[in-house]
Amino acid sequence: MGRNLFNLKELSITEIEAILDQATVFLNAKNHKKFAGKIACNLFFEPSTRTQYGFQVAEMNLDIKAIGFNPEASSLKKEESFYDTIKTFDAFGADLLVIRHPSNGYYEQLAGKIETPIINAGDGTGDHPTQSLLDLLTIRQEFGSFNGLSVVMVGDIAHSRVVHTNFEAMKRLGMQVYTSGPEECRQNELNFIPLTQALSRCDVVIMLRIQHERHGKRLCMATDEYNSKYGLNHENVSLMKPNAIIMHPAPINRNVEIIDELVECGRSRIFKQVKNGVFIRMAAVKYALEAD
Ligand code: NCD
């Protein structure tokens, strides 16, 4: 009954494409009340706007009752463990748990112990499968397919779960995948490329927020210095290919990784990503609930 979605490595290309197809069906459908009577618990142990409330909207679109969770007002404050908190929601008899947690691979301690299907909404610097799926849907809408496209992810590579999920999945889908950004945020095995080269070569440019909360100390650099070296601005945006697009998982630090005027420019698909996120999350919920 039901199945987990922890990361994209466990899905075949056919399964990934099937979730994108299902999201497209939801995007085009007027009426999709499907899971009346089901209950989903959205258990976010880290702050979140798009993922948390996007899941809530997705669940409501499917007629699922959604329960939110405030760690500050829970028995975590009485030193209850993460494991016992999740066991409790499992015992409630909910139909789905959507979990975000700062520890990489938090779900490993739950596998086999929790009956309710779990969707991973982000684990530390590990994975973020629904973000990656919505990125893929946005790219497929734009270019029709993946094979032969080039993508660069720019910014805090080492601390980004978005990069870690996208890199593997995009390569498997036949894309040429590069990363760029400050030296202290690099991961050498992830195909580094200088930003100016990347901008003239890539069809998709994904900008990223510096994950200050995952650094020992704050990365010390003035905002305008960061933008001129590693961000998108009026000068370097002109290097991009005519049909290339700008994406960002958000939250955005305007004028740091991307200047204010470019966030909603003609090349930007940033708010389209947010919209696609609702339909991807509906498809992910359907995937988790409908396993046989
Ligand atoms: C990302 C995340 O939480 O990993 N945001 C998101 O889910 N849309 C990226 C980030 O926080 O910078």
PDB file of N, CA and C in Angstrom, residues 6 20 104 212 232 245 260:
ATOM      1  N   PHE A   6      12.012   8.948  -2.048  1.00  0.00           N
ATOM      2  CA  PHE A   6      13.106   9.534  -1.261  1.00  0.00           C
ATOM      3  C   PHE A   6      14.061  10.349  -2.125  1.00  0.00           C
ATOM      4  N   LEU A  20       6.345  13.368 -14.971  1.00  0.00           N
ATOM      5  CA  LEU A  20       6.219  14.634 -15.723  1.00  0.00           C
ATOM      6  C   LEU A  20       4.943  14.606 -16.573  1.00  0.00           C
ATOM      7  N   ASN A 104      20.976  14.862   6.235  1.00  0.00           N
ATOM      8  CA  ASN A 104      21.046  14.070   5.000  1.00  0.00           C
ATOM      9  C   ASN A 104      20.580  12.640   5.288  1.00  0.00           C
ATOM     10  N   HIS A 212      23.559  29.813   3.552  1.00  0.00           N
ATOM     11  CA  HIS A 212      24.312  30.260   4.734  1.00  0.00           C
ATOM     12  C   HIS A 212      24.056  29.373   5.948  1.00  0.00           C
ATOM     13  N   LEU A 232      24.178  36.696 -11.952  1.00  0.00           N
ATOM     14  CA  LEU A 232      23.702  37.171 -13.265  1.00  0.00           C
ATOM     15  C   LEU A 232      23.443  38.657 -13.170  1.00  0.00           C
ATOM     16  N   ILE A 245      17.278  29.911 -21.132  1.00  0.00           N
ATOM     17  CA  ILE A 245      16.376  30.372 -20.061  1.00  0.00           C
ATOM     18  C   ILE A 245      17.107  30.429 -18.709  1.00  0.00           C
ATOM     19  N   ASP A 260      17.901  42.270  -9.567  1.00  0.00           N
ATOM     20  CA  ASP A 260      16.461  42.463  -9.452  1.00  0.00           C
ATOM     21  C   ASP A 260      15.739  42.436 -10.808  1.00  0.00           C
TER      22      ASP A 260
END
